Coordinates of C-alpha atoms and ligand atoms in Angstrom, one line a residue:
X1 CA 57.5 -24.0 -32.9
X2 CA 54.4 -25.2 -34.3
X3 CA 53.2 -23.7 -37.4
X4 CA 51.6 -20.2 -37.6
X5 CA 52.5 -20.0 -33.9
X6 CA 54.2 -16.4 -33.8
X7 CA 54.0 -14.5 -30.8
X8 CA 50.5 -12.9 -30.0
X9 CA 48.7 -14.7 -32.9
X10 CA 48.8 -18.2 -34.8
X11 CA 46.3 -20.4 -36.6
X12 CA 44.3 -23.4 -34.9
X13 CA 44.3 -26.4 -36.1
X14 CA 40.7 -27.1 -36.9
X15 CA 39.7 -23.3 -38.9
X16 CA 36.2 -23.9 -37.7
X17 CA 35.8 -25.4 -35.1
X18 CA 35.3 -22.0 -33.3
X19 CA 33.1 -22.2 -30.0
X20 CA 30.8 -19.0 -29.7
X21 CA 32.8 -18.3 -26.8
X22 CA 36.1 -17.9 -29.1
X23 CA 34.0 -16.3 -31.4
X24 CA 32.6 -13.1 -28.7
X25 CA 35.9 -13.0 -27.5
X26 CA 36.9 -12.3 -31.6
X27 CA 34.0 -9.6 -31.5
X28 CA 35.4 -8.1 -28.3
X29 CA 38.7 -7.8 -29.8
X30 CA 37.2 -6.0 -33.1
X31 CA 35.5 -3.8 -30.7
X32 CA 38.9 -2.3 -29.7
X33 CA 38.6 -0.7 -33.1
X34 CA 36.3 2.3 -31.6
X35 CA 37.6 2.8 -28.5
X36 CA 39.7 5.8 -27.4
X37 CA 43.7 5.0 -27.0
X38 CA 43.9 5.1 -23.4
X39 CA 40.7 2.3 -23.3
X40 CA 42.9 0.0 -25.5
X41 CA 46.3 0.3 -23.9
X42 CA 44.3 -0.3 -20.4
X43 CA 43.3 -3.5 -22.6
X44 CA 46.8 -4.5 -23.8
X45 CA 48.7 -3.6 -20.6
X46 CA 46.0 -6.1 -18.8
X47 CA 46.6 -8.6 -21.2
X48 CA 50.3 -8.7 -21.4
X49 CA 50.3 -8.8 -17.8
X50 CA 48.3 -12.3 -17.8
X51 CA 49.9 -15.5 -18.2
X52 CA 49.2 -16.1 -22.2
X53 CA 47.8 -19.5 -21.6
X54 CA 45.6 -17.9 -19.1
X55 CA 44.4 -15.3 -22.1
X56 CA 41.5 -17.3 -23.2
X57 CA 39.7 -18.1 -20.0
X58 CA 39.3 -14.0 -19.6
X59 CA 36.0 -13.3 -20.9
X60 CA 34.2 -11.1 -18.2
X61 CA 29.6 -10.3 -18.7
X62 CA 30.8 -6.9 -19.2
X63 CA 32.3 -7.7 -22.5
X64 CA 29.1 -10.1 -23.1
X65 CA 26.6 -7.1 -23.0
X66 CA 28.5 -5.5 -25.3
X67 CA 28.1 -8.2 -27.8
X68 CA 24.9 -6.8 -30.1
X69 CA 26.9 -3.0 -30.0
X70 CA 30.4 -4.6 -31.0
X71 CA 28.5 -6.6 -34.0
X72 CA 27.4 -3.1 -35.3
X73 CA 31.1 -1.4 -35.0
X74 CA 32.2 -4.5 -36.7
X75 CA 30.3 -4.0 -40.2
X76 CA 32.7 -0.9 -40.8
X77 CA 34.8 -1.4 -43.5
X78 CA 38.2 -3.1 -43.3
X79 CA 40.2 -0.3 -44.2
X80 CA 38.7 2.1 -42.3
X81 CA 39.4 -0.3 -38.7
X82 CA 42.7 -1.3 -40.0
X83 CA 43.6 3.0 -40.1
X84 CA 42.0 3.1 -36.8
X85 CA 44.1 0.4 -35.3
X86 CA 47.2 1.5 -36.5
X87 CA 46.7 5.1 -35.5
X88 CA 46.2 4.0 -31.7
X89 CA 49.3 1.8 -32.0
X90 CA 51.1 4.7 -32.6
X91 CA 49.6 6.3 -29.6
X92 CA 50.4 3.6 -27.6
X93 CA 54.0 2.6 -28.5
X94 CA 55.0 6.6 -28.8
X95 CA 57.6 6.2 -31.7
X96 CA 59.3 8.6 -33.7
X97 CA 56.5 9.5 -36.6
X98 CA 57.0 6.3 -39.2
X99 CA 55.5 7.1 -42.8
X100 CA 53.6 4.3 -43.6
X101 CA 55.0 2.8 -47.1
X102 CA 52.1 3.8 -49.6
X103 CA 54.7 4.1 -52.2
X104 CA 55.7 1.0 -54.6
X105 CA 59.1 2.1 -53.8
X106 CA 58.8 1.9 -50.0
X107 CA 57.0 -1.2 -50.4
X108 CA 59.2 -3.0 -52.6
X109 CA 62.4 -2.4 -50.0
X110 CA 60.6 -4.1 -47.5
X111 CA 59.6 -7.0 -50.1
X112 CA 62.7 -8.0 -51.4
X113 CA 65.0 -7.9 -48.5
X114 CA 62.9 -10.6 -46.8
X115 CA 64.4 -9.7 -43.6
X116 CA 62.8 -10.8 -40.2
X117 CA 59.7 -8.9 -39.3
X118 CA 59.7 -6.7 -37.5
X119 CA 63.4 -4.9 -38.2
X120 CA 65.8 -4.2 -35.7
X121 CA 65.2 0.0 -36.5
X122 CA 61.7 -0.5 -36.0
X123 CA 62.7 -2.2 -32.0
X124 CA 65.2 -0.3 -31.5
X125 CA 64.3 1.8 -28.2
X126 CA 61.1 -0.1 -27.4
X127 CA 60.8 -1.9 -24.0
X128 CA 59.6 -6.1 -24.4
X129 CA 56.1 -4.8 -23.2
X130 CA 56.2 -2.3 -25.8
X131 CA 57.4 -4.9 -28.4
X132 CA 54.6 -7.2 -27.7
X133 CA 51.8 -4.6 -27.5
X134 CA 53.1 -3.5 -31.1
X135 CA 53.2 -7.9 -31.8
X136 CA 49.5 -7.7 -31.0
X137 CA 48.3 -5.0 -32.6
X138 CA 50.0 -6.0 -35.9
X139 CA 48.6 -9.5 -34.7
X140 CA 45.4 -7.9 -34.4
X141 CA 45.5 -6.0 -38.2
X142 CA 47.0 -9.3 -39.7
X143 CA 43.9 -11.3 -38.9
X144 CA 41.0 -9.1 -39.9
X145 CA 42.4 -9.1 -43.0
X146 CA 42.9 -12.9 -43.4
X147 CA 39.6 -12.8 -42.4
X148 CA 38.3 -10.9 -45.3
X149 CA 40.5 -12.0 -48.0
X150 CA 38.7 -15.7 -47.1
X151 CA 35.8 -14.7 -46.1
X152 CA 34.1 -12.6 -49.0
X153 CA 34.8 -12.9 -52.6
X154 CA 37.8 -11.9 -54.3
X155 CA 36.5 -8.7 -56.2
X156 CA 35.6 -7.7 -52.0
X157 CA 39.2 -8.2 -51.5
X158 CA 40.6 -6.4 -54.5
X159 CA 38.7 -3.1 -54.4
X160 CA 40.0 -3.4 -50.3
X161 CA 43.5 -3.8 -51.5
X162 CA 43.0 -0.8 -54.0
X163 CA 41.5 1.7 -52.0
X164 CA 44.3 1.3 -49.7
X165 CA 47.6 -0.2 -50.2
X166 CA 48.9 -0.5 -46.9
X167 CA 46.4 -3.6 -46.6
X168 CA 48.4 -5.6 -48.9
X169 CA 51.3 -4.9 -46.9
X170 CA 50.1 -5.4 -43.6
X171 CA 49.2 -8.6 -44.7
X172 CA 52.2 -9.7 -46.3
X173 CA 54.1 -8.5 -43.4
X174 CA 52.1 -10.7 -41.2
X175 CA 52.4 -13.9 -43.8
X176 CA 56.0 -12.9 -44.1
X177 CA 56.3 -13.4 -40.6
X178 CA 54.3 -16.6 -40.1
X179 CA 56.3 -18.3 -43.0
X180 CA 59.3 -17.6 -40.9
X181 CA 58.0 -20.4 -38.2
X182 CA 56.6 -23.2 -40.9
X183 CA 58.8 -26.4 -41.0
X184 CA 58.4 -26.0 -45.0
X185 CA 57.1 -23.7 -47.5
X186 CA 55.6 -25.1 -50.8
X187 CA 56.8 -22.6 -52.5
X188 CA 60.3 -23.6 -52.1
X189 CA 59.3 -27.5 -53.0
X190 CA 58.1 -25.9 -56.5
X191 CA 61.1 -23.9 -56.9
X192 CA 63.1 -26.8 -56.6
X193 CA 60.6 -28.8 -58.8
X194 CA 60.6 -26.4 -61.3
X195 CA 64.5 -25.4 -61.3
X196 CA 64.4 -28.5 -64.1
X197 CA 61.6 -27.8 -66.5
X198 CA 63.0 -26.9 -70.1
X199 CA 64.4 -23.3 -70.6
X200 CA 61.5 -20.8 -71.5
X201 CA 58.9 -22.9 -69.8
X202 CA 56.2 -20.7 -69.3
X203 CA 55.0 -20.5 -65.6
X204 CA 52.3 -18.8 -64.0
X205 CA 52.4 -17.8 -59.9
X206 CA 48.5 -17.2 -59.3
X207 CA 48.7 -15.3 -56.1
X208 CA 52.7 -15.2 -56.1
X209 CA 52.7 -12.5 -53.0
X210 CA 56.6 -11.4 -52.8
X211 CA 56.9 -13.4 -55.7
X212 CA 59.3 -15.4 -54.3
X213 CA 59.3 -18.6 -57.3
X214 CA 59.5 -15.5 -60.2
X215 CA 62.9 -14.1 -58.0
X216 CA 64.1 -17.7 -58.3
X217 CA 63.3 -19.3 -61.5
X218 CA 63.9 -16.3 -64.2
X219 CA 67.3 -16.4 -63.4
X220 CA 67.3 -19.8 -64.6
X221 CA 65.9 -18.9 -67.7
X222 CA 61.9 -20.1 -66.9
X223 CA 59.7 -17.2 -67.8
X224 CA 57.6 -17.1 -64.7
X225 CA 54.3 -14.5 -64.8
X226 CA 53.4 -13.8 -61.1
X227 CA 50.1 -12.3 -60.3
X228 CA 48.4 -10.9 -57.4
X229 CA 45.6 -8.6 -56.0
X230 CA 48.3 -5.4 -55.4
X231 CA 51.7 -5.3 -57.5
X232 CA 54.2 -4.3 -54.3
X233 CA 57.5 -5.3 -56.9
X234 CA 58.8 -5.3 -60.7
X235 CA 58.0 -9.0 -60.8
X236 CA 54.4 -8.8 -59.7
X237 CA 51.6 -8.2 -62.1
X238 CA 48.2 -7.1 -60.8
X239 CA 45.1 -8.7 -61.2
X240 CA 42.4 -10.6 -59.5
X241 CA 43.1 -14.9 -60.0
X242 CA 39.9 -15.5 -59.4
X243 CA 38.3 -12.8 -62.1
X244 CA 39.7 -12.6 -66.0
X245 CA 43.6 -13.4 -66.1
X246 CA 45.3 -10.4 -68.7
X247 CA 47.0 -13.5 -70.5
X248 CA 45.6 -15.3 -73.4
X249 CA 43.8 -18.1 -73.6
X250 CA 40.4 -19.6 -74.8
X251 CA 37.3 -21.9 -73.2
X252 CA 36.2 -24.7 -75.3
X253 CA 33.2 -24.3 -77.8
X254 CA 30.7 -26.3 -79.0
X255 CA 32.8 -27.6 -81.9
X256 CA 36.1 -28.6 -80.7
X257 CA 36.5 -29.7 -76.5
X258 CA 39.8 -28.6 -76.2
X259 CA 40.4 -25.8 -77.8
X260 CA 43.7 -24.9 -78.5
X261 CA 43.8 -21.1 -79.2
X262 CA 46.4 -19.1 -77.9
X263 CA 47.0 -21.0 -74.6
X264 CA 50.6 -20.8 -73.9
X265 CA 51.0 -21.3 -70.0
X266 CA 53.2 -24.8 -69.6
X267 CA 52.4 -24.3 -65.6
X268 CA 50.2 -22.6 -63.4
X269 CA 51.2 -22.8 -59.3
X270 CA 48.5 -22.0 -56.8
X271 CA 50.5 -21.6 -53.4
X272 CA 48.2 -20.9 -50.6
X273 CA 46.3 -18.7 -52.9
X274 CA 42.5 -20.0 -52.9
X275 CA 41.7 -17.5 -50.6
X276 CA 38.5 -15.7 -52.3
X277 CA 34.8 -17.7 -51.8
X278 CA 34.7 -17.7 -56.0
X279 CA 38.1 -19.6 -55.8
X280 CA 37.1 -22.3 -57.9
X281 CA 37.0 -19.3 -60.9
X282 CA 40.3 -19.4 -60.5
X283 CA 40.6 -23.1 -61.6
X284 CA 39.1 -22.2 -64.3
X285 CA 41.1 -19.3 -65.4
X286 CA 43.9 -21.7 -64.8
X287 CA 42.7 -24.4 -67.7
X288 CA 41.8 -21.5 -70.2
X289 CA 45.3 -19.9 -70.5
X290 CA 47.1 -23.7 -69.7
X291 CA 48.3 -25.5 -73.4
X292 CA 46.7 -28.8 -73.4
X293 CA 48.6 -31.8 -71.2
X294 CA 49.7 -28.4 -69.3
X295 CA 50.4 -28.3 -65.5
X296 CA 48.1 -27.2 -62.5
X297 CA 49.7 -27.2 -59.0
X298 CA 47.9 -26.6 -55.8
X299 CA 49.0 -26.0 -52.1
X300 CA 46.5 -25.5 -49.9
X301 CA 46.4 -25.7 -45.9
X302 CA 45.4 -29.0 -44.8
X303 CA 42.9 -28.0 -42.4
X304 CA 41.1 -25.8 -44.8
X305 CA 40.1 -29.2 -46.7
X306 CA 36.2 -30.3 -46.0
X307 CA 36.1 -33.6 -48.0
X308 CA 39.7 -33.6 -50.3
X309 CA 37.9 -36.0 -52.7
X310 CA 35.0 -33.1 -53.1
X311 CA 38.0 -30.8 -54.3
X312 CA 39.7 -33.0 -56.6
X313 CA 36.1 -33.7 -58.1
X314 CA 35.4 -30.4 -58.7
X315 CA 38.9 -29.3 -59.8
X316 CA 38.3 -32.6 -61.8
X317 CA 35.0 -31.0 -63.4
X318 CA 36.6 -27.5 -64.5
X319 CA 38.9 -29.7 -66.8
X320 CA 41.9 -31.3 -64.8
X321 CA 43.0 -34.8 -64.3
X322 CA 45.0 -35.3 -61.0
X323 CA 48.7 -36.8 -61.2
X324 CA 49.8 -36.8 -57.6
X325 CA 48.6 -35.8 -53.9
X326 CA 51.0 -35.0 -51.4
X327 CA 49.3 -35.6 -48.2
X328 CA 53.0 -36.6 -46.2
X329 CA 52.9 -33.1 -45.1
X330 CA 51.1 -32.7 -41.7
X331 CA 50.6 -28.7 -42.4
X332 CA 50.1 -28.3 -46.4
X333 CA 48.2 -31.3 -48.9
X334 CA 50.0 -30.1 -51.9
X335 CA 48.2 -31.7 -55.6
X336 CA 49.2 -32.0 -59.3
X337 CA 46.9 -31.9 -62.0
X338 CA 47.1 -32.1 -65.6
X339 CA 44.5 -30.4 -68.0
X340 CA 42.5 -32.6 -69.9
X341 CA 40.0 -32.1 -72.5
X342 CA 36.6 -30.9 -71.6
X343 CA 32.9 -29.6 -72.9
X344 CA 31.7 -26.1 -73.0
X345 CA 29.7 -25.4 -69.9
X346 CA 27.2 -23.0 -69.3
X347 CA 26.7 -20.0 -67.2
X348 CA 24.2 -22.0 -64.9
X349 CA 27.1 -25.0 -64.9
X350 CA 29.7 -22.6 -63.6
X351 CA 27.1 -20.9 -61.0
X352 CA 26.9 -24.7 -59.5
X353 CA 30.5 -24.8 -59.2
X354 CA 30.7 -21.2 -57.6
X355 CA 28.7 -22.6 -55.2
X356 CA 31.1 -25.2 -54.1
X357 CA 33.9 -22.8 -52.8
X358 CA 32.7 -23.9 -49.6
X359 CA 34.5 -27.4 -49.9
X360 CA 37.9 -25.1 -48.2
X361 CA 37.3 -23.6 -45.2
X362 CA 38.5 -20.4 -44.4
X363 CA 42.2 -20.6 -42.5
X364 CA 41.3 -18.2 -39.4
X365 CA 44.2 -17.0 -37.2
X366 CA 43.3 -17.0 -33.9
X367 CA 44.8 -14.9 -31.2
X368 CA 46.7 -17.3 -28.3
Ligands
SAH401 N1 52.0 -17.9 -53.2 C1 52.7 -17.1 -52.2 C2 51.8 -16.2 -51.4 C3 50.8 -16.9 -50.6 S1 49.7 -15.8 -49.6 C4 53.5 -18.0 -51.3 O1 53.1 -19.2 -51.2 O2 54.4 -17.5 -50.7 C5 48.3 -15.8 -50.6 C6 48.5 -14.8 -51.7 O3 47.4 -14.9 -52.6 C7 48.4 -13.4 -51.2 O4 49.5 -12.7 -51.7 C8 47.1 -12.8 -51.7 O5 47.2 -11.4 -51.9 C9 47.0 -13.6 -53.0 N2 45.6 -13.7 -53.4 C10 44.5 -14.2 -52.8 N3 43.4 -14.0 -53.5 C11 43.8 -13.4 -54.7 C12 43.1 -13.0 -55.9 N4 41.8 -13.1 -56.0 N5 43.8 -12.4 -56.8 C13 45.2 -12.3 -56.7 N6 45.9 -12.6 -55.6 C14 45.2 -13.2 -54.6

């Protein structure tokens, strides 16, 4: 299976190279979001009933007219459309009641058992047509989110996370799943890189999700700190990469161009996790806490890369000297970089940079 092909959703290969065909028939889709329950499971009965390959080609002038009112319903916020969705797809699929898991404890059950999504309980009794109109509504929820968590800056995406929890996990569910087809995952490459660093190293997982290197690697005695925009398990600490990191750490001044003051981080992994549009603040987060000579790894998408000698420059420019690029991969370029010395830049200098978040595209899921 090719990767992030899962049934009723995947990723294209080329992120934006999206005809404004594709893109109405992604408005249509959103539109769903408003309509009464018996309107969308007209929709999703039609659609399961035509050949998937013959999906795309249905776009009727009904749908078309609709474009300008869809756009409107669109602008409501995420959370808001995600509750929507889910409350029709409990119309729809007519289970028993299912509390959704708002609690940590809930939440972490599902998190560290890593089982398949979704679980046996949660198909038991539901017909394949029922199966696959739950696939494509979680499908559905999965990429809006993805959406906004590359789409709009990371403070966006953390105030969405916070105001309701259930994002986070409908997301991870959905990456949880996805991972499930990849050939390989670069976060089990670093866990195997990192199983021998020295005891004690200190390692930092910037947007760890389950956490999954911290689960592996402090049993082997590597203190691993693993943050992310919701804190969904004991390992996870919460807080936005891409704003200030709680750790310590210092910027160079005027005096000295690589300061040494209270940076303590031997390694700081980035799997997957550039997602916000102020990403490259991230970078620099990662060289104020990292010890001098320390380690930044990076794995991005492949196809999210515009120019991959753009990003190395400008991951170059926060302070970082590249060691290695692994391009062998045909799904994930995965880099090493080492800190290096640098000057103190100003406000206007790191403005400039913001602005070149757009050298990696957004990684848009696209329904098959
Ligand atoms: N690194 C993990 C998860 C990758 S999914 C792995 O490879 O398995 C990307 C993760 O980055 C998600 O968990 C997402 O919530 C997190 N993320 C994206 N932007 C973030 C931000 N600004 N702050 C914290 N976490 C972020």
């Amino acid at each position: 299976m090719p990767l992030f092909e899962v049934p009723g959703w995947s990723v294209k290969a080329d992120p934006v190279g999206e005809s404004p065909n594709q893109a109405s028939r992604k408005r249509k889709r959103n539109s769903e979001d408003s309509t009464g329950s018996e309107v969308n499971l007209d929709r999703l009965m039609n659609k399961l009933k035509r050949k998937p390959d013959k999906e795309h080609k249905a776009s009727s002038s009904a749908n078309k007219k609709q474009k300008a009112h869809e756009d409107k319903k669109n602008s409501i916020s995420l959370p808001k459309a995600l509750k929507g969705a889910e409350k029709r797809s409990t119309d729809v699929q007519r289970p028993p009641p299912k509390k959704k898991a708002k609690t940590k404890h809930l939440v972490e059950s599902k998190s560290s058992d890593d089982s398949p999504l979704p679980s046996p309980q949660e198909s038991a009794g539901l017909t394949e047509m029922q199966k696959q109109m739950r696939d494509s509504l979680n499908g559905a929820r999965f990429r809006m989110i993805n959406e906004k968590l590359y789409k709009t800056s990371s403070s966006e995406a953390h105030a969405m996370m916070q105001e309701d929890q259930t994002v986070f996990e409908e997301y991870h569910n959905g990456f949880r799943y996805q991972v499930q087809s990849w050939p390989t995952n670069p976060v089990e490459k670093y866990i195997s890189a990192l199983s021998s660093y020295p005891p004690k190293s200190v390692i930092v997982d910037l947007g760890c999700g389950d956490a999954a290197l911290g689960r592996a690697l402090l049993p082997r005695g590597l203190i691993v700190l693993s943050f992310d925009l919701i804190s969904t398990n004991p390992f996870v600490i919460e807080a936005d990469i891409c704003n200030k990191l709680p750790l310590p750490g210092s910027e160079p001044d005027e005096d000295s161009m690589d300061k040494v003051e209270a940076q303590i981080v031997d390694v700081v992994v980035c799997a997957l996790s550039l997602m916000g549009t102020n990403w490259p603040t991230c970078i620099r987060e990662a060289w104020r806490v990292l010890r001098t000579g320390g380690e930044l790894k990076i794995a991005e998408v492949a196809s999210r890369f515009i120019n991959v000698k753009q990003f190395i420059s400008l991951v170059s420019s926060i302070g970082f000297r590249l060691s290695s690029k692994d391009d062998s991969n045909s799904h994930f370029t995965m880099f090493e970089f080492k800190k290096v010395a640098r000057p103190k830049k100003t406000e206007a200098d790191w403005t400039n940079l913001l602005e070149k978040g757009n050298l990696l595209k957004p990684c848009e899921y696209k329904r098959r």
